[in-house]
Backbone as CSV, one residue per row, in Angstrom:
resi,resn,N_x,N_y,N_z,CA_x,CA_y,CA_z,C_x,C_y,C_z
1,GLN,65.398,-1.145,-58.591,66.604,-1.251,-57.479,64.988,-0.225,-56.696
2,ASN,64.975,1.236,-56.532,63.727,1.463,-55.149,62.776,-0.145,-54.634
3,ASP,62.197,-0.808,-55.880,61.099,-1.305,-55.575,61.559,-2.835,-54.732
4,ILE,63.303,-3.119,-55.292,63.883,-4.324,-54.337,63.908,-3.577,-52.992
5,LEU,64.621,-2.079,-52.583,64.156,-2.336,-51.229,63.443,-1.621,-50.394
6,ARG,62.634,-1.306,-51.436,60.954,-1.405,-50.521,59.896,-2.590,-49.951
7,ALA,60.706,-3.596,-50.795,60.987,-4.601,-50.330,61.313,-5.736,-49.642
8,GLU,62.685,-5.114,-49.482,63.507,-5.845,-48.079,62.567,-4.850,-46.989
9,LEU,63.026,-3.382,-46.918,61.747,-2.930,-45.697,61.311,-3.426,-45.419
10,ALA,59.370,-3.895,-46.178,58.278,-4.553,-46.164,58.858,-5.727,-44.567
11,SER,59.890,-6.543,-45.259,60.223,-8.010,-44.855,60.499,-7.553,-43.749
12,THR,61.502,-7.023,-43.805,62.272,-6.889,-42.270,61.376,-5.861,-41.098
13,THR,60.356,-5.265,-41.352,59.334,-4.492,-40.700,58.258,-5.458,-40.384
14,ALA,58.441,-6.190,-41.229,57.340,-7.874,-40.190,57.964,-8.564,-39.774
15,ARG,59.589,-9.110,-39.932,60.025,-9.680,-39.025,60.665,-9.203,-37.636
16,MET,61.212,-7.621,-37.294,60.712,-6.337,-36.423,59.198,-6.477,-35.793
17,ALA,58.201,-6.934,-36.864,57.408,-6.980,-35.498,56.915,-7.990,-34.841
18,ASP,57.494,-9.645,-35.297,57.272,-10.620,-35.115,58.092,-11.377,-33.882
19,ARG,59.147,-10.156,-34.499,59.813,-11.193,-32.837,59.730,-10.012,-31.907
20,ASP,59.031,-8.780,-31.612,58.779,-8.048,-30.719,57.691,-8.880,-30.112
21,ALA,56.720,-9.342,-31.085,55.141,-10.324,-30.596,55.998,-11.151,-29.548
22,LEU,56.854,-11.681,-30.309,57.658,-13.422,-29.414,58.157,-12.958,-28.233
23,TYR,58.627,-11.686,-27.883,59.400,-11.151,-27.018,58.573,-10.795,-25.901
24,ALA,57.077,-10.061,-26.204,56.494,-9.487,-25.432,55.980,-10.907,-24.709
25,GLU,55.436,-11.941,-25.543,54.339,-13.014,-25.018,55.572,-13.807,-24.350
26,ASN,57.195,-13.842,-24.671,58.370,-14.496,-23.508,58.384,-14.148,-22.589
27,LEU,58.245,-12.784,-22.286,58.296,-12.490,-21.116,56.720,-12.305,-19.993
28,GLU,55.396,-12.154,-20.939,54.315,-13.176,-20.522,54.556,-13.747,-19.845
29,LEU,55.132,-14.846,-20.563,55.191,-16.217,-19.419,55.655,-16.141,-18.505
30,LYS,56.424,-15.624,-18.816,57.972,-15.975,-17.493,57.403,-14.967,-16.357
31,VAL,56.783,-14.221,-16.276,55.853,-13.150,-15.342,55.038,-14.614,-15.005
32,ARG,53.748,-15.499,-16.068,53.459,-16.007,-15.561,53.170,-17.472,-14.522
33,LEU,55.082,-18.147,-14.474,55.088,-18.795,-14.295,56.247,-18.299,-12.741
34,GLY,55.771,-17.194,-12.572,56.346,-17.150,-11.535,57.767,-16.509,-11.515
35,ARG,58.015,-16.018,-13.108,59.857,-15.620,-13.413,59.678,-13.986,-13.867
36,ASN,59.895,-13.276,-12.712,59.652,-11.796,-13.689,61.379,-11.642,-13.830
37,ALA,61.193,-11.342,-15.585,62.241,-10.942,-16.171,62.154,-9.391,-16.979
38,THR,61.095,-9.254,-16.214,61.778,-7.435,-16.541,62.597,-6.310,-15.727
39,LYS,63.302,-5.891,-16.909,64.830,-5.185,-16.573,63.612,-3.391,-16.353
40,GLN,64.415,-2.627,-15.074,64.267,-0.800,-15.181,64.946,-0.439,-16.084
41,ILE,64.174,0.400,-17.124,65.580,0.581,-17.699,65.150,1.713,-17.515
42,ILE,66.617,2.090,-18.042,66.560,3.831,-17.942,67.150,4.175,-19.600
43,LEU,67.481,5.301,-20.564,67.692,5.909,-21.818,68.548,6.395,-21.565
44,ALA,70.393,6.440,-21.852,70.903,7.468,-21.632,71.513,7.549,-23.327
45,GLY,71.781,9.034,-23.141,72.629,9.372,-24.704,73.889,8.685,-24.375
46,VAL,74.539,8.793,-25.782,75.931,8.126,-26.336,76.732,9.812,-26.142
47,VAL,76.875,10.156,-25.329,78.073,11.938,-25.690,79.554,11.547,-26.276
48,VAL,79.486,10.845,-26.351,81.349,10.386,-26.285,81.422,8.665,-27.059
49,ARG,81.813,8.752,-28.091,82.327,6.974,-28.632,83.645,7.139,-29.239
50,PRO,84.281,6.304,-29.994,85.025,6.198,-30.626,85.234,7.191,-31.592
51,PRO,86.216,7.846,-32.655,87.639,7.943,-31.810,87.978,8.811,-30.485
52,ALA,86.748,9.111,-30.349,87.340,10.083,-29.016,87.327,10.066,-27.660
53,ILE,87.773,8.383,-27.213,87.615,7.890,-26.447,87.909,5.896,-26.271
54,PRO,89.030,5.431,-26.238,88.907,4.233,-26.209,88.362,3.601,-26.889
55,TYR,88.443,2.477,-28.142,87.649,1.376,-28.919,86.590,0.961,-27.777
56,ASP,85.913,0.557,-28.339,84.907,-0.506,-27.690,84.676,0.159,-26.238
57,THR,84.873,1.453,-25.837,84.346,2.504,-24.890,83.147,2.877,-25.488
58,LEU,82.080,3.807,-24.698,81.283,4.564,-24.659,80.907,5.672,-23.186
59,LEU,80.926,6.624,-23.585,80.302,7.582,-22.244,78.890,7.880,-22.580
60,VAL,78.161,7.580,-21.431,77.228,8.246,-22.028,76.572,9.276,-20.560
61,ASP,74.689,9.554,-20.974,74.752,10.939,-20.372,74.081,10.347,-19.377
62,ALA,73.651,9.250,-18.860,73.624,8.799,-17.219,74.094,8.347,-16.224
63,GLY,74.208,9.095,-15.261,74.994,8.668,-14.128,74.491,7.763,-12.699
64,THR,75.420,8.021,-11.532,74.136,7.742,-10.283,73.219,8.659,-10.076
65,ALA,73.328,9.634,-9.908,71.953,10.305,-10.208,70.340,10.130,-10.861
66,GLU,71.293,9.462,-11.916,69.586,8.510,-12.697,69.463,7.359,-12.015
67,GLY,70.015,6.665,-11.268,70.493,5.186,-10.707,71.365,4.204,-10.795
68,VAL,72.607,4.913,-12.525,73.146,3.847,-12.725,74.461,3.524,-11.718
69,THR,74.660,2.489,-11.908,75.731,1.726,-11.143,76.906,0.866,-11.852
70,SER,77.562,0.723,-11.346,78.537,0.003,-11.399,78.752,-1.334,-11.868
71,GLY,78.938,-1.804,-13.291,78.606,-4.139,-13.742,77.078,-3.491,-13.740
72,ALA,76.053,-2.478,-13.946,74.946,-2.329,-14.974,74.507,-3.171,-15.861
73,LEU,74.105,-3.531,-17.475,74.205,-3.537,-18.539,73.353,-2.816,-19.054
74,VAL,74.342,-2.760,-20.059,73.947,-2.181,-21.095,73.566,-2.860,-22.566
75,TYR,71.951,-2.030,-22.997,71.930,-2.592,-24.409,71.594,-1.854,-25.247
76,ALA,70.861,-1.867,-26.813,70.475,-1.273,-27.760,69.587,-2.457,-28.552
77,SER,68.270,-1.466,-28.607,67.920,-2.299,-28.614,66.711,-3.349,-28.613
78,GLY,66.272,-3.223,-27.526,65.868,-3.404,-26.678,66.339,-4.851,-25.949
79,THR,66.364,-5.956,-26.369,67.229,-7.519,-26.133,68.531,-7.420,-26.719
80,THR,69.679,-6.291,-27.588,70.871,-6.651,-27.718,71.476,-6.393,-26.556
81,LEU,72.561,-6.670,-26.045,73.637,-6.590,-25.382,74.727,-6.535,-26.071
82,LEU,75.253,-4.921,-25.141,77.069,-4.768,-25.490,77.616,-4.324,-24.697
83,GLY,77.004,-4.423,-23.087,78.371,-4.179,-22.335,77.357,-3.704,-21.326
84,ARG,78.671,-3.499,-20.174,79.091,-3.351,-18.909,78.939,-1.660,-18.395
85,VAL,78.636,-1.474,-17.697,78.803,0.095,-16.831,79.997,-0.135,-16.384
86,SER,81.378,0.115,-17.146,82.966,0.392,-15.879,82.692,0.936,-14.601
87,GLU,82.288,2.208,-14.867,82.403,3.255,-14.303,81.226,4.314,-14.094
88,ALA,80.405,4.018,-13.434,79.442,5.320,-12.819,80.211,6.938,-12.337
89,TYR,79.341,7.601,-13.077,79.832,9.672,-12.247,78.375,9.834,-12.242
90,THR,78.778,10.910,-11.607,77.481,12.137,-11.086,76.728,11.801,-11.929
91,HIS,76.323,11.985,-13.096,75.456,12.918,-14.661,76.378,11.678,-16.195
92,THR,77.178,11.039,-15.590,77.660,10.228,-16.623,78.126,9.367,-16.563
93,SER,78.242,7.742,-17.298,79.038,6.577,-17.182,79.709,6.192,-18.140
94,ARG,81.223,5.650,-17.919,81.647,4.608,-19.147,81.030,3.354,-18.787
95,VAL,80.835,3.214,-20.418,80.041,1.768,-20.632,81.777,0.761,-21.297
96,VAL,81.359,-0.565,-20.931,82.804,-1.098,-22.189,82.056,-1.715,-22.588
97,LEU,81.704,-2.087,-23.955,81.528,-2.888,-24.583,82.378,-4.287,-24.607
98,PHE,81.262,-5.352,-24.540,81.427,-7.219,-24.254,82.817,-7.201,-25.342
99,SER,82.820,-6.303,-26.245,83.828,-7.080,-27.852,85.771,-5.977,-27.015
100,ALA,85.325,-5.627,-26.145,86.468,-4.623,-25.603,87.368,-5.721,-25.355
101,PRO,88.871,-5.835,-25.643,89.503,-6.522,-25.553,89.829,-6.688,-24.227
102,GLY,90.305,-7.930,-23.420,90.917,-8.653,-22.562,89.144,-9.183,-21.972
103,GLU,87.812,-8.752,-22.202,87.181,-8.840,-21.723,86.147,-10.396,-21.477
104,VAL,86.119,-10.948,-21.171,85.743,-12.780,-21.154,84.871,-13.214,-20.736
105,TYR,83.873,-13.630,-20.767,82.435,-13.629,-21.138,81.649,-14.903,-21.655
106,ASP,80.753,-16.240,-20.493,79.983,-16.853,-20.919,79.220,-16.834,-21.612
107,VAL,78.443,-17.281,-23.174,77.685,-17.290,-24.367,76.788,-18.836,-24.417
108,LEU,75.462,-18.328,-24.822,75.314,-19.968,-25.746,74.961,-20.100,-26.553
109,LEU,75.796,-20.513,-27.883,75.767,-20.404,-29.326,73.893,-21.108,-29.145
110,ARG,73.580,-20.555,-30.242,72.692,-20.772,-30.921,71.500,-20.876,-29.812
111,GLY,71.671,-20.226,-28.510,71.000,-20.865,-27.439,71.368,-22.085,-26.360
112,GLN,72.408,-23.221,-26.930,71.893,-24.397,-26.327,73.667,-24.164,-26.267
113,VAL,74.879,-24.528,-26.803,75.813,-24.788,-26.501,76.775,-23.815,-25.742
114,PRO,77.189,-23.831,-24.392,78.544,-23.324,-23.576,79.963,-22.887,-24.706
115,VAL,80.029,-21.431,-25.051,81.176,-21.410,-25.117,81.884,-19.630,-24.446
116,GLN,82.843,-20.089,-24.307,83.484,-18.553,-23.421,84.503,-17.504,-24.647
117,MET,84.002,-16.737,-24.112,83.712,-15.682,-25.386,84.762,-14.504,-25.063
118,GLN,85.903,-13.938,-25.850,86.960,-13.255,-25.579,87.025,-11.973,-26.585
119,GLY,86.282,-10.892,-25.907,86.849,-9.032,-26.751,88.067,-9.148,-27.241
120,GLN,87.637,-9.439,-28.561,89.129,-8.226,-29.407,89.115,-6.884,-29.950
121,GLY,88.265,-5.935,-29.338,88.180,-4.845,-29.980,86.908,-4.694,-31.125
122,SER,86.951,-3.667,-31.606,86.910,-3.062,-32.222,85.606,-3.719,-32.722
123,GLY,84.200,-3.937,-31.878,83.237,-4.733,-32.205,83.367,-5.995,-31.597
124,SER,83.980,-7.280,-31.958,84.556,-7.999,-32.584,84.880,-9.098,-31.254
125,PHE,84.386,-10.474,-31.315,85.344,-11.420,-30.567,85.548,-12.542,-30.965
126,VAL,86.070,-13.554,-30.179,86.430,-15.083,-30.464,86.401,-16.213,-29.564
127,GLY,86.041,-16.909,-29.823,85.744,-18.351,-28.968,85.684,-19.356,-30.181
128,HIS,86.387,-20.576,-29.091,86.121,-22.269,-29.211,85.174,-22.768,-29.083
129,VAL,84.910,-24.145,-30.157,83.730,-25.340,-29.816,85.175,-26.672,-29.729
130,PRO,84.212,-27.541,-29.155,84.859,-28.481,-29.683,84.172,-28.344,-31.549
131,ALA,85.996,-29.403,-32.012,85.714,-29.851,-33.466,84.371,-30.793,-33.670
132,GLY,83.122,-30.195,-34.896,82.195,-31.263,-35.178,80.627,-30.730,-34.093
133,THR,81.554,-29.554,-34.035,80.102,-28.650,-33.520,79.259,-28.378,-34.090
134,PRO,77.819,-28.584,-34.899,77.622,-27.552,-35.307,77.573,-26.257,-35.610
135,VAL,77.951,-25.772,-36.117,78.321,-24.092,-36.571,78.515,-23.368,-37.790
136,ALA,78.374,-21.822,-37.444,77.859,-21.672,-38.995,77.696,-20.040,-38.949
137,SER,78.232,-19.475,-39.995,78.394,-18.091,-39.872,76.715,-17.340,-39.707
138,GLY,76.166,-16.887,-39.188,74.950,-16.062,-39.206,74.752,-17.404,-37.704
139,ASP,74.973,-18.374,-37.135,74.325,-18.025,-35.725,74.316,-17.292,-34.819
140,THR,73.679,-16.959,-33.889,73.543,-16.694,-32.868,73.861,-16.693,-31.258
141,LEU,74.646,-15.601,-30.849,75.205,-16.192,-29.506,74.651,-14.929,-28.374
142,VAL,74.235,-15.462,-27.377,73.083,-15.483,-26.598,73.560,-15.175,-24.880
143,PHE,73.264,-14.182,-24.040,73.860,-14.836,-22.590,73.183,-15.250,-22.074
144,PRO,73.637,-16.953,-20.844,72.461,-17.771,-20.724,71.787,-16.811,-19.344
145,GLY,70.415,-17.437,-18.871,69.953,-17.327,-17.458,68.333,-16.773,-18.413
146,ILE,67.640,-16.325,-17.043,66.467,-16.726,-17.476,65.866,-14.849,-18.478
147,ILE,66.698,-13.648,-17.705,66.566,-12.477,-19.098,67.486,-12.722,-20.467
148,GLY,68.942,-13.306,-20.082,69.162,-13.574,-21.418,69.557,-12.279,-22.433
149,GLY,69.978,-12.104,-23.141,69.867,-11.024,-24.364,70.956,-11.423,-25.148
150,PHE,70.787,-11.045,-26.629,71.364,-11.235,-27.533,72.517,-10.807,-27.657
151,VAL,73.970,-11.529,-27.605,75.097,-10.663,-27.873,75.649,-10.581,-29.064
152,GLY,75.964,-11.703,-29.902,76.469,-11.328,-31.156,75.868,-12.008,-32.760
153,VAL,77.153,-12.700,-33.388,75.951,-12.798,-34.779,77.987,-13.440,-35.114
154,VAL,78.197,-14.993,-35.037,79.142,-15.465,-35.606,79.329,-14.944,-37.125
155,SER,80.553,-14.793,-37.304,81.101,-14.360,-38.719,81.798,-15.060,-39.529
156,HIS,82.217,-16.189,-38.388,82.887,-16.749,-39.517,83.645,-17.958,-38.321
157,VAL,84.080,-19.085,-39.367,84.837,-20.461,-38.322,85.940,-21.118,-39.082
158,THR,86.662,-20.974,-38.188,87.907,-21.739,-38.851,88.144,-23.388,-37.941
159,SER,88.846,-24.246,-38.388,89.274,-25.016,-37.855,90.032,-25.604,-38.893
160,GLN,90.898,-26.552,-38.233,92.382,-26.964,-38.673,92.141,-28.844,-38.764
161,GLY,92.720,-29.040,-40.147,92.547,-30.433,-39.655,93.535,-31.254,-38.651
162,GLY,92.883,-31.934,-37.910,92.898,-32.755,-36.832,93.252,-32.119,-35.564
163,GLU,92.757,-30.394,-35.478,93.080,-30.685,-34.119,91.500,-30.557,-33.414
164,SER,91.447,-30.325,-31.589,90.447,-30.715,-30.911,89.556,-29.591,-31.210
165,PHE,89.416,-28.273,-31.665,88.644,-26.981,-31.657,88.476,-26.771,-32.819
166,GLU,87.274,-25.534,-32.748,87.238,-24.727,-34.087,87.107,-23.881,-33.452
167,THR,87.533,-22.214,-33.894,87.312,-21.496,-34.192,86.396,-20.634,-34.495
168,LEU,85.490,-19.785,-33.442,84.553,-19.197,-33.786,84.892,-17.232,-33.399
169,TYR,84.476,-17.232,-34.751,85.061,-15.061,-34.634,83.580,-14.453,-35.010
170,ALA,83.524,-13.990,-34.257,82.068,-12.493,-33.752,82.103,-11.552,-33.800
171,HIS,80.413,-11.323,-33.911,80.878,-9.137,-34.095,79.189,-9.020,-33.728
172,LEU,79.807,-7.423,-32.639,78.045,-7.419,-32.115,77.462,-7.024,-33.128
173,PRO,76.554,-7.305,-33.138,74.733,-7.389,-33.855,74.483,-5.338,-34.130
174,VAL,75.158,-4.712,-33.789,75.076,-3.532,-33.817,76.448,-3.000,-34.030
175,ASP,76.086,-1.398,-34.950,77.917,-0.783,-34.933,77.610,-0.289,-33.640
176,PRO,78.563,0.071,-33.179,79.132,0.802,-31.856,79.338,1.683,-32.006
177,LEU,79.594,2.323,-32.937,80.198,4.049,-33.971,78.754,4.870,-34.186
178,MET,77.606,4.377,-34.466,76.819,4.203,-35.220,75.519,5.061,-33.730
179,LEU,75.828,4.268,-32.271,74.213,4.433,-31.512,74.519,5.768,-31.183
180,ARG,72.873,6.543,-31.366,73.404,7.435,-30.240,72.607,7.729,-28.838
181,PHE,71.637,6.354,-29.405,70.982,5.776,-27.814,71.142,4.365,-27.248
182,VAL,71.476,4.300,-25.857,71.656,3.055,-24.976,70.560,3.222,-23.740
183,GLU,70.335,2.066,-23.853,69.080,1.395,-22.530,70.234,0.682,-21.114
184,ILE,70.177,1.220,-20.799,70.787,0.465,-19.046,69.803,-0.183,-18.601
185,ASP,69.678,-1.173,-18.082,69.314,-1.696,-17.039,69.549,-1.714,-15.332
186,ILE,69.198,-0.714,-14.641,69.968,0.059,-13.390,69.796,-1.236,-12.066
187,HIS,68.513,-1.707,-12.725,68.545,-3.118,-11.827,69.963,-4.423,-11.482
188,ALA,70.664,-4.455,-12.742,71.258,-5.736,-13.676,72.639,-4.959,-13.374
189,SER,73.186,-5.718,-12.099,74.930,-5.191,-11.712,75.188,-6.186,-11.206
190,GLU,76.824,-6.146,-10.826,77.777,-6.702,-10.382,77.349,-6.972,-8.821
């Protein structure tokens, strides 16, 4: 059992190193081509999370005094987008996750197929693609644009015979209840 876990950890560590190298190369190429895709990030600690605050909401310990503004994008683990700052106070901010009920946004399935996703709560969201679109569990959802960002993973696809659309169910790539820290891009706001 321990040997299996060590092998899985080594494999995951190698994949993360590869991902980090590709991300750095991606940023370097964008700068060389005149598209500066860097972010100005500040680290914020999660001070209140569900169930002490509504689900799909976080309260973090950085606010306007630290440069946070309403609409700022919030990340976990570098390129994983979680949501936006909905309200910025002096030394705290409220973050609404993309999975919050009623949140609607456009993403790209596998970085190519445009899909509109809607938050369902508890870290999950739903969207629709035309029937016959190649999609499977594990496919990624990313934000469009030069900076982009990893938003979710398709967990399930349903289709009814004769329907024009297939329904995608997806979830955040991280568990928001387990987050200790988030990163806030103080230049990316509405």
